[in-house]
Short mmCIF file of C-alpha atoms in Angstrom, two decimals:
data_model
loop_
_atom_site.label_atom_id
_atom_site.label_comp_id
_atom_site.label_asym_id
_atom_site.label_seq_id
_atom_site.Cartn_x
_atom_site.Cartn_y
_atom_site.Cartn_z
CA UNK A 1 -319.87 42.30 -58.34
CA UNK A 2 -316.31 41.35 -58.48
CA UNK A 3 -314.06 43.21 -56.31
CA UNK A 4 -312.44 45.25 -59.20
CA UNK A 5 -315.84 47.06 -59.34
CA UNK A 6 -315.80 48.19 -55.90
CA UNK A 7 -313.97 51.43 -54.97
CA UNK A 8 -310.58 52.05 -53.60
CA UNK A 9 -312.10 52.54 -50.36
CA UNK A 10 -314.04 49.41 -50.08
CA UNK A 11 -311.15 47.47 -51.72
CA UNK A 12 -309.11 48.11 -48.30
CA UNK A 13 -311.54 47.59 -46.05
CA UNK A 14 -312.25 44.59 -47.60
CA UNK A 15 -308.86 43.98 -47.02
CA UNK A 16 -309.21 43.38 -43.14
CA UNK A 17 -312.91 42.84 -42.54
CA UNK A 18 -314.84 40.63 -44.54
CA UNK A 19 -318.10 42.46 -45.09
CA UNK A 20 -321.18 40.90 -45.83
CA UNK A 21 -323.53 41.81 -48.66
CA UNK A 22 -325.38 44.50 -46.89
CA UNK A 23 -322.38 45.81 -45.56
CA UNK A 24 -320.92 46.36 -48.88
CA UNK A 25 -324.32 48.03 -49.89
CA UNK A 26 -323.97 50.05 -47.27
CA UNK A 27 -320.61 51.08 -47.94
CA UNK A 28 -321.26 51.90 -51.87
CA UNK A 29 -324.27 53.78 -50.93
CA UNK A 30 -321.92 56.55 -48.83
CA UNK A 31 -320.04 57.06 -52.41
CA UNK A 32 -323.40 58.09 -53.96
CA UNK A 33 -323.04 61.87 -53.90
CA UNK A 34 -320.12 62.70 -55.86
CA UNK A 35 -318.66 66.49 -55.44
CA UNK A 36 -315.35 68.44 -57.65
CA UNK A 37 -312.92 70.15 -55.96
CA UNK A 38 -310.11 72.04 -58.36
CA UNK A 39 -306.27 71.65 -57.53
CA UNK A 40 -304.94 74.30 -54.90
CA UNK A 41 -308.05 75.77 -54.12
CA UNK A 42 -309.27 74.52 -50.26
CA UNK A 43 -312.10 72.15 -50.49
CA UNK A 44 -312.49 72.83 -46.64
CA UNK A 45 -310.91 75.38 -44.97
CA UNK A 46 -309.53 75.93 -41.39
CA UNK A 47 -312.48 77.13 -38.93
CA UNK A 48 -315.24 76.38 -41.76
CA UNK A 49 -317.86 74.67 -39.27
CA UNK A 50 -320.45 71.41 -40.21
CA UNK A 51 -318.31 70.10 -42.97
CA UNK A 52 -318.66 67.12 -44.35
CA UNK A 53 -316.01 63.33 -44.76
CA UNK A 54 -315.15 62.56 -48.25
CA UNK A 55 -313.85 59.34 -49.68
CA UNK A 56 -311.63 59.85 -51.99
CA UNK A 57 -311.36 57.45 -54.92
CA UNK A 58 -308.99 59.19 -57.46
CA UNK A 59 -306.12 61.68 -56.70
CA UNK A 60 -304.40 63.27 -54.30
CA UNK A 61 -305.32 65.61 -51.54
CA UNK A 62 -303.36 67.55 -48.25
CA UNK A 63 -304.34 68.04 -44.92
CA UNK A 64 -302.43 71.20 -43.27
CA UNK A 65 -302.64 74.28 -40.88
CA UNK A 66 -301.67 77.00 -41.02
CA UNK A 67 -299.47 79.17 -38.41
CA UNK A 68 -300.74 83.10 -37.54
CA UNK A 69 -297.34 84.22 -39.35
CA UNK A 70 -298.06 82.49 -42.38
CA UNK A 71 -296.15 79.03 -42.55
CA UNK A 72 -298.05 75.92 -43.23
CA UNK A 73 -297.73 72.56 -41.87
CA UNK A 74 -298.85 69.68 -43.98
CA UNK A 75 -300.61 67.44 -41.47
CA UNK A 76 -300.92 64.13 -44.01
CA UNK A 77 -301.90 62.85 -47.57
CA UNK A 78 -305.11 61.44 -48.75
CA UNK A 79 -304.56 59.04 -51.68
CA UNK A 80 -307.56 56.36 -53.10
CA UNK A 81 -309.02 54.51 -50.72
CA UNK A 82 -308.59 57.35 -47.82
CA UNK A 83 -311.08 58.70 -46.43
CA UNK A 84 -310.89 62.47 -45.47
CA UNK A 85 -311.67 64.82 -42.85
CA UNK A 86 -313.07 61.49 -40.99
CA UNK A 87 -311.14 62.31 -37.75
CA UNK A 88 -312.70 65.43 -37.30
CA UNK A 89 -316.09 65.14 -38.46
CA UNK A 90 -317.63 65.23 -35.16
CA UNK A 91 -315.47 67.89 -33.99
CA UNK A 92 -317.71 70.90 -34.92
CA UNK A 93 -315.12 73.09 -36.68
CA UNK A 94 -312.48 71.51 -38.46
CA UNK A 95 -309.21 72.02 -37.16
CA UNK A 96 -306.93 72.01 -40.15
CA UNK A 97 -307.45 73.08 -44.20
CA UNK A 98 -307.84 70.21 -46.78
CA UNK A 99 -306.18 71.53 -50.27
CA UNK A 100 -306.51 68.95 -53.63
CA UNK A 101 -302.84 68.56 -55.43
CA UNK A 102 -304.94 67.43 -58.18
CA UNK A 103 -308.20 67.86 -59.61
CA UNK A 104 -310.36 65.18 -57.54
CA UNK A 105 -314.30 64.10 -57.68
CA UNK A 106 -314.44 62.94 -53.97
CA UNK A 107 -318.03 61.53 -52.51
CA UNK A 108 -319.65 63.64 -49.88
CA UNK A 109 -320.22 61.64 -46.70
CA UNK A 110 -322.74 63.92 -44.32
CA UNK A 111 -322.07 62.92 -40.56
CA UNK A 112 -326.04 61.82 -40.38
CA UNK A 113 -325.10 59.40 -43.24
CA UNK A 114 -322.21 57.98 -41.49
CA UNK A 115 -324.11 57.74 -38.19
CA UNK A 116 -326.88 55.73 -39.73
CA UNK A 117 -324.55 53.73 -41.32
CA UNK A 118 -322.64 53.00 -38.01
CA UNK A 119 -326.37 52.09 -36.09
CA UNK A 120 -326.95 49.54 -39.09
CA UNK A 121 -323.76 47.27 -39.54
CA UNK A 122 -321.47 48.06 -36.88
CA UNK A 123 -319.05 45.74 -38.39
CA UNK A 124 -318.78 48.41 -40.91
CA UNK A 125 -318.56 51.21 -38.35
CA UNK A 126 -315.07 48.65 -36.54
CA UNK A 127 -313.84 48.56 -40.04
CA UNK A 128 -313.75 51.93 -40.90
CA UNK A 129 -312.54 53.13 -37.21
CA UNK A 130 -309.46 50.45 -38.04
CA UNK A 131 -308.43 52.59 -41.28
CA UNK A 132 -309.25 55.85 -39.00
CA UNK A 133 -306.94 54.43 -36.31
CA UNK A 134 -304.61 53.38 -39.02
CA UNK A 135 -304.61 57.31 -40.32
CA UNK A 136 -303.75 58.40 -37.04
CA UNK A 137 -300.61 55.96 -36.61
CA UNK A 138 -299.38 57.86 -39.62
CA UNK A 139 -300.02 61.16 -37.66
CA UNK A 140 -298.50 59.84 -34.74
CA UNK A 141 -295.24 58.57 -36.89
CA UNK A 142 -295.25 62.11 -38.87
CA UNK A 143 -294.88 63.65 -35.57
CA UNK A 144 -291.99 61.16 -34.32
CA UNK A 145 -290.08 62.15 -37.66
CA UNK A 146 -290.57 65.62 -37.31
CA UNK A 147 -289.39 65.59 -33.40
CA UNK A 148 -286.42 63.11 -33.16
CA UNK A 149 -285.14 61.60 -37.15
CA UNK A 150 -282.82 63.33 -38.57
CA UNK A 151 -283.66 65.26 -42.18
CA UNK A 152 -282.90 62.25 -44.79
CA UNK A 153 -284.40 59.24 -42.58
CA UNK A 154 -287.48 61.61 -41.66
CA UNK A 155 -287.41 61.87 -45.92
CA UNK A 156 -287.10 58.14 -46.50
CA UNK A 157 -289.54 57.26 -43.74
CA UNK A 158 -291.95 59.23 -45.50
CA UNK A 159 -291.60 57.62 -48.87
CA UNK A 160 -291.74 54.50 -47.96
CA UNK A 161 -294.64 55.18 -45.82
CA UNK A 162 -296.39 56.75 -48.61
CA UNK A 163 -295.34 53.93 -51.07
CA UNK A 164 -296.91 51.47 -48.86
CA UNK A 165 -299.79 52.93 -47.86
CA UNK A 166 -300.59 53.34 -52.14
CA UNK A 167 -299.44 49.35 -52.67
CA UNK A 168 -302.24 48.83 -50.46
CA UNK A 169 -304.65 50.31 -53.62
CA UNK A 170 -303.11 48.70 -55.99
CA UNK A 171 -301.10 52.20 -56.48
CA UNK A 172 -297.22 51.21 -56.22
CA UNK A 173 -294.62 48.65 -54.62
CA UNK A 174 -291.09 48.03 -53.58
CA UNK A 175 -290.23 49.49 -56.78
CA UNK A 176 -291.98 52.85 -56.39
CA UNK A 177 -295.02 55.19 -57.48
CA UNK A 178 -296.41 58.09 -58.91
CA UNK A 179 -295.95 60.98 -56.68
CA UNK A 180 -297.63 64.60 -57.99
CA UNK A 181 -296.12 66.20 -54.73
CA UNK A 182 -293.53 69.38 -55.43
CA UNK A 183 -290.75 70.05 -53.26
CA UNK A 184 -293.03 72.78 -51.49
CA UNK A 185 -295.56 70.03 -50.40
CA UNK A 186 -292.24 67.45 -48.95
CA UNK A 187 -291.14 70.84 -47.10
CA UNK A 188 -294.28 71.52 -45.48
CA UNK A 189 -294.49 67.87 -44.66
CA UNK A 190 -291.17 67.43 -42.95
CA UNK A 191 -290.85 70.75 -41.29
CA UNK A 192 -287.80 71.52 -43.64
CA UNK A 193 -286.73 74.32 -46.36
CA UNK A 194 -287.40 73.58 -50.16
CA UNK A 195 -283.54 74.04 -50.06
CA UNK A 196 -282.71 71.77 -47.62
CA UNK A 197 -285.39 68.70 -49.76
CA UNK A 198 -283.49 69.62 -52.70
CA UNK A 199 -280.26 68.83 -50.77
CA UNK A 200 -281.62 65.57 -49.42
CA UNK A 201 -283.13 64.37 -52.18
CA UNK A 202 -279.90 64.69 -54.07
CA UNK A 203 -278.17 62.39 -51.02
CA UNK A 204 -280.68 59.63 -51.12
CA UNK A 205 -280.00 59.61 -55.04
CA UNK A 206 -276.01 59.93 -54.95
CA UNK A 207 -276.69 56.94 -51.98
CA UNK A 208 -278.02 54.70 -55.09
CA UNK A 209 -281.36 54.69 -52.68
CA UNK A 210 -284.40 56.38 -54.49
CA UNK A 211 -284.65 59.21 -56.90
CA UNK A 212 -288.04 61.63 -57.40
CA UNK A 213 -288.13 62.87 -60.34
CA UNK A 214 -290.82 63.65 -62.88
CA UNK A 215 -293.65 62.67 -60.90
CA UNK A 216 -292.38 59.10 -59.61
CA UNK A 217 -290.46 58.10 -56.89
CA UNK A 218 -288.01 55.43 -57.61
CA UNK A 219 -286.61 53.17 -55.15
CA UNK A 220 -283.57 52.11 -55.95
CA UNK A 221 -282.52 49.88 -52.68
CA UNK A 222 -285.75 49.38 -51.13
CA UNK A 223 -283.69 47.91 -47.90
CA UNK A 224 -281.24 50.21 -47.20
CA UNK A 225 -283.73 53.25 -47.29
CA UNK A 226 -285.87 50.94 -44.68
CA UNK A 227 -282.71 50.87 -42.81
CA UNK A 228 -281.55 54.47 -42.91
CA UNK A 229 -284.99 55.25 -42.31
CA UNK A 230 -285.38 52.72 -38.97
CA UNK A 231 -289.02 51.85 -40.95
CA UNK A 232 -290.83 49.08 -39.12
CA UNK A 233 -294.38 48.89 -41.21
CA UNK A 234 -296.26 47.28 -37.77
CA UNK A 235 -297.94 50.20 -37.36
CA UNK A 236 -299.84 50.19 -40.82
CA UNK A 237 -301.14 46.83 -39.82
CA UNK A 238 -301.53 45.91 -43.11
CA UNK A 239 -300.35 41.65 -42.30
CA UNK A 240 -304.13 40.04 -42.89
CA UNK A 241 -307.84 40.11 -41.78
CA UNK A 242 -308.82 41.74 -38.64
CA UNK A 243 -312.19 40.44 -38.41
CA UNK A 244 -313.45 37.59 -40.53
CA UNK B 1 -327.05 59.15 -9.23
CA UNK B 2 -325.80 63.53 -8.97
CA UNK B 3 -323.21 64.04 -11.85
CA UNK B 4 -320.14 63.88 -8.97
CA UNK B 5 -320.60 60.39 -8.28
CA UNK B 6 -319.81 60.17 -12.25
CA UNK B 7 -316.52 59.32 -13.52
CA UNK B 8 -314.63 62.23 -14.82
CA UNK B 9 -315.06 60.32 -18.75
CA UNK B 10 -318.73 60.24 -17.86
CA UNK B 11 -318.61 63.86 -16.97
CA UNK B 12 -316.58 64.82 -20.02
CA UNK B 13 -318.88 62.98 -22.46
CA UNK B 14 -322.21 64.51 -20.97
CA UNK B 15 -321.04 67.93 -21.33
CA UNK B 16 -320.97 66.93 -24.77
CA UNK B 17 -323.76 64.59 -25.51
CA UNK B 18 -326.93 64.44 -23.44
CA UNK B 19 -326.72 60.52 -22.43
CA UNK B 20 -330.01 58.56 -21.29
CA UNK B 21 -329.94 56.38 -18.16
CA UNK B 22 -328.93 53.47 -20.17
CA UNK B 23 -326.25 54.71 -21.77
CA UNK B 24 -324.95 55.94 -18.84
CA UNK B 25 -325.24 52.56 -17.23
CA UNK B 26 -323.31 50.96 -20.40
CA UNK B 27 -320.67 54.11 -20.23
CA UNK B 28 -320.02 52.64 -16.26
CA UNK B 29 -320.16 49.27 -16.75
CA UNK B 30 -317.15 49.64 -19.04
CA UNK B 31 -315.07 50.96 -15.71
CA UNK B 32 -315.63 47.66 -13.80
CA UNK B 33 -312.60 46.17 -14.63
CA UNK B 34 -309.82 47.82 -12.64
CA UNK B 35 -305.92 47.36 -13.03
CA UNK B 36 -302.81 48.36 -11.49
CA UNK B 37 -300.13 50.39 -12.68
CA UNK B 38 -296.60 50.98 -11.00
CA UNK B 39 -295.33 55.14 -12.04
CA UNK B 40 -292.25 54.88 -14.41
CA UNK B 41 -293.00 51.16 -15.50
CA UNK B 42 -294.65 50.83 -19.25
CA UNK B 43 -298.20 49.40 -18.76
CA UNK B 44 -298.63 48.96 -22.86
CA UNK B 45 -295.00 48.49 -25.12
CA UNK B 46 -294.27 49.52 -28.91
CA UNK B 47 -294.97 46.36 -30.62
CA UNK B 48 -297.02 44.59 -28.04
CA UNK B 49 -300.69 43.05 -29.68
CA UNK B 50 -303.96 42.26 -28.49
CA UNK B 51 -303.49 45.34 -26.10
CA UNK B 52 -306.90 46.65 -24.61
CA UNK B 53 -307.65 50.28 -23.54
CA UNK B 54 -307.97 51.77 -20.64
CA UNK B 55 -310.28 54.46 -19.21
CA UNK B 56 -308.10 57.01 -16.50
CA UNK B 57 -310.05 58.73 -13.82
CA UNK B 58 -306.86 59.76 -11.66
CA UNK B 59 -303.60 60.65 -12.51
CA UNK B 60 -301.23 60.82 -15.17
CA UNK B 61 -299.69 58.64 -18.25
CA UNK B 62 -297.85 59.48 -21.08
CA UNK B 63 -297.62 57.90 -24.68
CA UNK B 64 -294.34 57.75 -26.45
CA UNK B 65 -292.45 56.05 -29.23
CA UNK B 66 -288.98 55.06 -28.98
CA UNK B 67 -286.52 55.57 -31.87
CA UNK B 68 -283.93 52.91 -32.48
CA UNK B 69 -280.93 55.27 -31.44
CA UNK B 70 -282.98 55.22 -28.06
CA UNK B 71 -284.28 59.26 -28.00
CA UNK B 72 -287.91 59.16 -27.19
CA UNK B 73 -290.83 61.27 -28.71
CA UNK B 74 -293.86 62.20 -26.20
CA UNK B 75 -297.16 61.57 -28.33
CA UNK B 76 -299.22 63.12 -25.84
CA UNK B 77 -300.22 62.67 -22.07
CA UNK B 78 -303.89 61.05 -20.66
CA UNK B 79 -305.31 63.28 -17.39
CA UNK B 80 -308.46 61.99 -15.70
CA UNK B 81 -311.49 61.43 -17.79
CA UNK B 82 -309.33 59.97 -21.11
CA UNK B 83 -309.32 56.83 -23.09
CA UNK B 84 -305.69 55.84 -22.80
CA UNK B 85 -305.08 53.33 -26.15
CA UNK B 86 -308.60 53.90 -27.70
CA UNK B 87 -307.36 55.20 -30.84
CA UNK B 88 -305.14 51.55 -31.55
CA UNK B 89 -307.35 49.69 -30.06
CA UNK B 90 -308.33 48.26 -33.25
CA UNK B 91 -304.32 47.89 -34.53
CA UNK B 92 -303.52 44.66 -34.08
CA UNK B 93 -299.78 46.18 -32.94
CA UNK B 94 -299.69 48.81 -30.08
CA UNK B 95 -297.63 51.52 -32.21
CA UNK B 96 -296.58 53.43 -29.08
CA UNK B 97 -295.51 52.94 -25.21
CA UNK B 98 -297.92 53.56 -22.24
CA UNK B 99 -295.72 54.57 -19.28
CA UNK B 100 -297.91 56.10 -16.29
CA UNK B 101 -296.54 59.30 -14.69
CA UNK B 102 -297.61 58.56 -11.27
CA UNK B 103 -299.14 55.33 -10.18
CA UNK B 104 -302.54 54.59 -11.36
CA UNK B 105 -305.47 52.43 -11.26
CA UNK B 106 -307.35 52.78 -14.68
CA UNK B 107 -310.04 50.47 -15.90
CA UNK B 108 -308.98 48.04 -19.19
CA UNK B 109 -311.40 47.75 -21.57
CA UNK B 110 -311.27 44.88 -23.70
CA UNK B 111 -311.56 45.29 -27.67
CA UNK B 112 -314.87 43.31 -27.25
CA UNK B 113 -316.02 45.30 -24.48
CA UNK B 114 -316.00 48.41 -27.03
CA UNK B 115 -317.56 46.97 -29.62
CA UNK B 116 -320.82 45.44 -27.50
CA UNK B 117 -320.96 48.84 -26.22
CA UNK B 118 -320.63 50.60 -29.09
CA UNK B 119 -324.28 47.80 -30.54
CA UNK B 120 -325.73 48.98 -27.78
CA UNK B 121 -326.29 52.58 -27.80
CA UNK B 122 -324.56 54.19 -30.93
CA UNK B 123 -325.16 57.47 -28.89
CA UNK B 124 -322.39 56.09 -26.82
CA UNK B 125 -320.24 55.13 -29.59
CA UNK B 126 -320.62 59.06 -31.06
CA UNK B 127 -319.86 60.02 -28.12
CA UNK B 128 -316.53 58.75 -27.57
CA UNK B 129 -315.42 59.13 -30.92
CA UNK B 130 -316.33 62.72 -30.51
CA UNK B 131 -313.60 62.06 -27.85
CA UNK B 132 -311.20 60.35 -29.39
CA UNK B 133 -311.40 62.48 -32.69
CA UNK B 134 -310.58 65.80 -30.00
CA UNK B 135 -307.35 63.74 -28.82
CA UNK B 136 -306.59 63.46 -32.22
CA UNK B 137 -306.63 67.08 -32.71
CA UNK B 138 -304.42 67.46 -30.10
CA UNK B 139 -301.41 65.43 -31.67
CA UNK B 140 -301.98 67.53 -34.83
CA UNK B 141 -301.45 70.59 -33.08
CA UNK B 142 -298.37 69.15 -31.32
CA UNK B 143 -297.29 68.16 -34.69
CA UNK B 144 -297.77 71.67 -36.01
CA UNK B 145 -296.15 72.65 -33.25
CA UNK B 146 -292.60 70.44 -33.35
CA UNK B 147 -292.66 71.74 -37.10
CA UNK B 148 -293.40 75.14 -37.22
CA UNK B 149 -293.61 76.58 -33.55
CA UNK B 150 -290.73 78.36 -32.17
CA UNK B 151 -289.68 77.02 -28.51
CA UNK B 152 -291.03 79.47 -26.34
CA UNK B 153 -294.72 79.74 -28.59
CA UNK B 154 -294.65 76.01 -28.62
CA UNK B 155 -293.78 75.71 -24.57
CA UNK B 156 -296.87 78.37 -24.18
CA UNK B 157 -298.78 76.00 -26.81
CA UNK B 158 -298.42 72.53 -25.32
CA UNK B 159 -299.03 74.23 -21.42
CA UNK B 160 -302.58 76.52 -22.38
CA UNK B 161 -303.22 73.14 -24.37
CA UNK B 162 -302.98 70.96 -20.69
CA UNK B 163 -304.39 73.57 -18.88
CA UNK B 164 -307.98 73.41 -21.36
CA UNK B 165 -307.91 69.87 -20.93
CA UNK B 166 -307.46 69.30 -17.22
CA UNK B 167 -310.47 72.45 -16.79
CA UNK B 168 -313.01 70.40 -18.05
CA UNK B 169 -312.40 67.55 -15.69
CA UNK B 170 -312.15 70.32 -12.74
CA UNK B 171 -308.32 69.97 -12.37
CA UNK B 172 -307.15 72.87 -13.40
CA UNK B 173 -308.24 76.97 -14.28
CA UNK B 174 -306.82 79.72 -15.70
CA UNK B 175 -305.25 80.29 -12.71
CA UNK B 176 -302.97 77.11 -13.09
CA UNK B 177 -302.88 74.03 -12.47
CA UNK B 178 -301.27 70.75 -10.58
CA UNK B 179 -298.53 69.41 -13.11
CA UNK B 180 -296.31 66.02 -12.12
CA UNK B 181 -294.38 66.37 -15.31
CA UNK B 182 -290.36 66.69 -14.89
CA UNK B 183 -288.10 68.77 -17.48
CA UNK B 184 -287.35 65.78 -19.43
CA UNK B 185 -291.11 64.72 -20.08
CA UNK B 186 -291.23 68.23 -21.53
CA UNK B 187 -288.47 67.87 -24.07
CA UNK B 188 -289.58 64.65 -25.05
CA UNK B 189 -292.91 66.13 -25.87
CA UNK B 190 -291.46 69.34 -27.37
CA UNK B 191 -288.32 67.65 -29.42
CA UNK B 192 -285.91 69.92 -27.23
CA UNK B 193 -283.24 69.31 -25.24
CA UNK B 194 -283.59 69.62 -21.50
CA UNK B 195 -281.14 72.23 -21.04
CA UNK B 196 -283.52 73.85 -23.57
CA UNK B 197 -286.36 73.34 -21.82
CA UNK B 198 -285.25 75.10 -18.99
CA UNK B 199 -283.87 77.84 -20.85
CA UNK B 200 -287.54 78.24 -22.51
CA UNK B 201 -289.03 78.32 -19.04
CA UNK B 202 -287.11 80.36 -17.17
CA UNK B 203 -287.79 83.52 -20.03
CA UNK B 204 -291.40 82.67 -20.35
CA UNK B 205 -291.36 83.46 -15.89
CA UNK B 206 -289.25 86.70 -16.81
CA UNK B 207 -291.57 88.03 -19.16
CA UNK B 208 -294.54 87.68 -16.32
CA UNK B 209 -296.21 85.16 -18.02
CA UNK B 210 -296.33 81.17 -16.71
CA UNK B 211 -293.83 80.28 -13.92
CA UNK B 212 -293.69 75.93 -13.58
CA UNK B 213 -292.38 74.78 -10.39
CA UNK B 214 -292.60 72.11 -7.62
CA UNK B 215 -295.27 70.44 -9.27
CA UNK B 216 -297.54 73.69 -10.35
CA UNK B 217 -298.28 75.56 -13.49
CA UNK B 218 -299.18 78.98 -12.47
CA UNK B 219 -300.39 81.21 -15.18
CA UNK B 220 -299.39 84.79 -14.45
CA UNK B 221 -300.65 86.32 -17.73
CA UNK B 222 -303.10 83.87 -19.39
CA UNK B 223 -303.52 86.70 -22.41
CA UNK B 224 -300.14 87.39 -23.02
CA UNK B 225 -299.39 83.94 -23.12
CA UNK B 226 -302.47 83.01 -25.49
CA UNK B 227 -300.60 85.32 -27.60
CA UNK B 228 -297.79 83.75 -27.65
CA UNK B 229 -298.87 80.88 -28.65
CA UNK B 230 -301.06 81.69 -31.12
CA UNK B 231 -303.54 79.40 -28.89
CA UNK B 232 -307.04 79.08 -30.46
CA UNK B 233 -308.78 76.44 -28.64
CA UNK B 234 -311.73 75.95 -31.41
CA UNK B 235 -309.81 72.34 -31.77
CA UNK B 236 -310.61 71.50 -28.53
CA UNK B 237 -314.08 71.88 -29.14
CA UNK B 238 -315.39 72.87 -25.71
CA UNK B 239 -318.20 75.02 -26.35
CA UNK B 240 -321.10 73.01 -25.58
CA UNK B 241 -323.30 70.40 -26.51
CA UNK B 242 -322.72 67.92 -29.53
CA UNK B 243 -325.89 66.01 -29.40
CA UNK B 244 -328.74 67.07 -27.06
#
């Protein structure tokens, strides 16, 4: 098999662990059981108990909660190669909603599958707890941006973020990517009005430094949006193998 | 061995999962190793590598990321019985600071140390990822909770939260509990300002419901502040055994 056949998925992990044989059986068998999920409609809701991981290998899918009064908070993104709801799989009753932007076809991924999987190549398991950990670092960054950046570097933090997390999948670079994300999706992200996106959006592109329009982001001066946005990529640790 | 000559992590993780004799012995073995830490002095930095983790059995840390204007954003706080660094353990790059609250003695665990473990009795392994995947729940609530929680309901939030967390170690009720965190810890945690914070604090004691002071949290009206908050604890996921 040449790596082109393999999935998103086990592209990146290949990425940073070189897996044996078996290992990559392993991983190709957890895609077996493929499942559709329609845009907007919740493929697992807030409180729903014993739900399943999915790997996504096409499309894009949200994580969010939502408040008692009605307002939602976009947690993070899935995109190919992610897998989702892995963070809270063992956690009985999942704490936040995942919603598809687009029609997606993810495979199911039961936690007995995942824990026999773990028992039998725990080199596997340390790979996919490194893209886990990786997920989280995102979280972690999401939550710096929302607390302390101001509205247009928490903005261009996030695309670039999102940019390079895709040209990890093949799915963009330093010149930009398909985005199917509306305004209402970047305000739930970033803790801002549609209003106020609309206004930043429209400073980043009078700044000459990335337009979204039409479904792709453009950047336009990749450097000065990393520098408006302070973005160090470290924390996607994305520089070479981890365990060879 | 009775279950108070435990660790509090070893307590925490049997409440959860029902661990045999030998995975208990593994689950102590990893606290051999034990290091000192000075209050007030970073024991991990941002962008330090081949950091290990460390298991805390008394006292307090916080995690935090610096921006490069030099504000700081709280990620969360470790109590007794956490994994302080488990989630990047596996990140080449430590993404955040580790800066202990008091001084404390924790015991490192070394990337290796995990993963022999984790060969050993996948039980284990479950285990603390069941852990690990409940600290990550926390940060996304604190992240819904910078974005879309108004000061006082996010105050009420991040001080129920604590209070849950230091119960199941036996450090804390709903009666209150022992709290070594200053004004400015809280508005790096909460994105407010400390003038703010004490603002929030001192209406959330008029209404009758939580007064903080001289290193207690005393909960006057647990309910009323539940309310508040909009607290749900299902995240937590306290309510009994994962694996028996």
């Amino acid at each position: 098999m040449t790596s082109n056949e393999h999935s998103p998925l086990t592209r990146k992990l290949s990425a940073f662990v070189a897996l044996s044989e078996v290992e990559l059986a392993v991983l190709e068998r957890l895609h077996q059981r493929r499942r559709s999920f329609v845009a907007g409609r919740d493929m697992v809701h807030q409180g729903q108990s014993e739900q399943a991981a999915f790997i996504l290998s096409a499309g894009w899918v949200c994580s969010y909660k939502l408040q008692a009064d009605g307002s939602r908070q976009i947690v993070d993104f899935q995109v190919p190669g992610d897998f989702l709801g892995l963070r809270s799989v063992l956690l009985r009753t999942s704490d936040h909603s995942f919603e598809p932007i687009v029609d997606v076809e993810p495979a199911e991924v039961l936690t007995s599958d995942l824990i026999e999987a773990f028992t039998q190549t725990p080199r596997l398991a340390t790979a996919i707890l490194w893209a886990a950990s990786r997920d989280e670092a995102m979280v972690v960054e999401h939550l710096v941006g929302i607390g302390r950046r101001e509205a247009d570097a928490r903005m261009a933090h996030f695309l670039l973020e999102l940019g390079s997390k895709l040209a990890l999948v093949g799915l963009g670079s330093k010149a930009g990517f398909d985005c199917p994300l509306t305004q209402y999706h970047l305000a739930d992200t970033l803790g801002l009005s549609a209003v106020h996106v609309n206004r930043v959006l429209r400073q980043l592109r009078e700044h000459g430094l990335v337009t979204f329009r039409d479904g792709r982001v453009t950047f336009h001066d990749y450097g000065g949006l990393v520098a408006l946005a302070g973005f160090d990529p470290t924390y996607l640790d994305q520089t070479g193998p981890l365990l060879t």
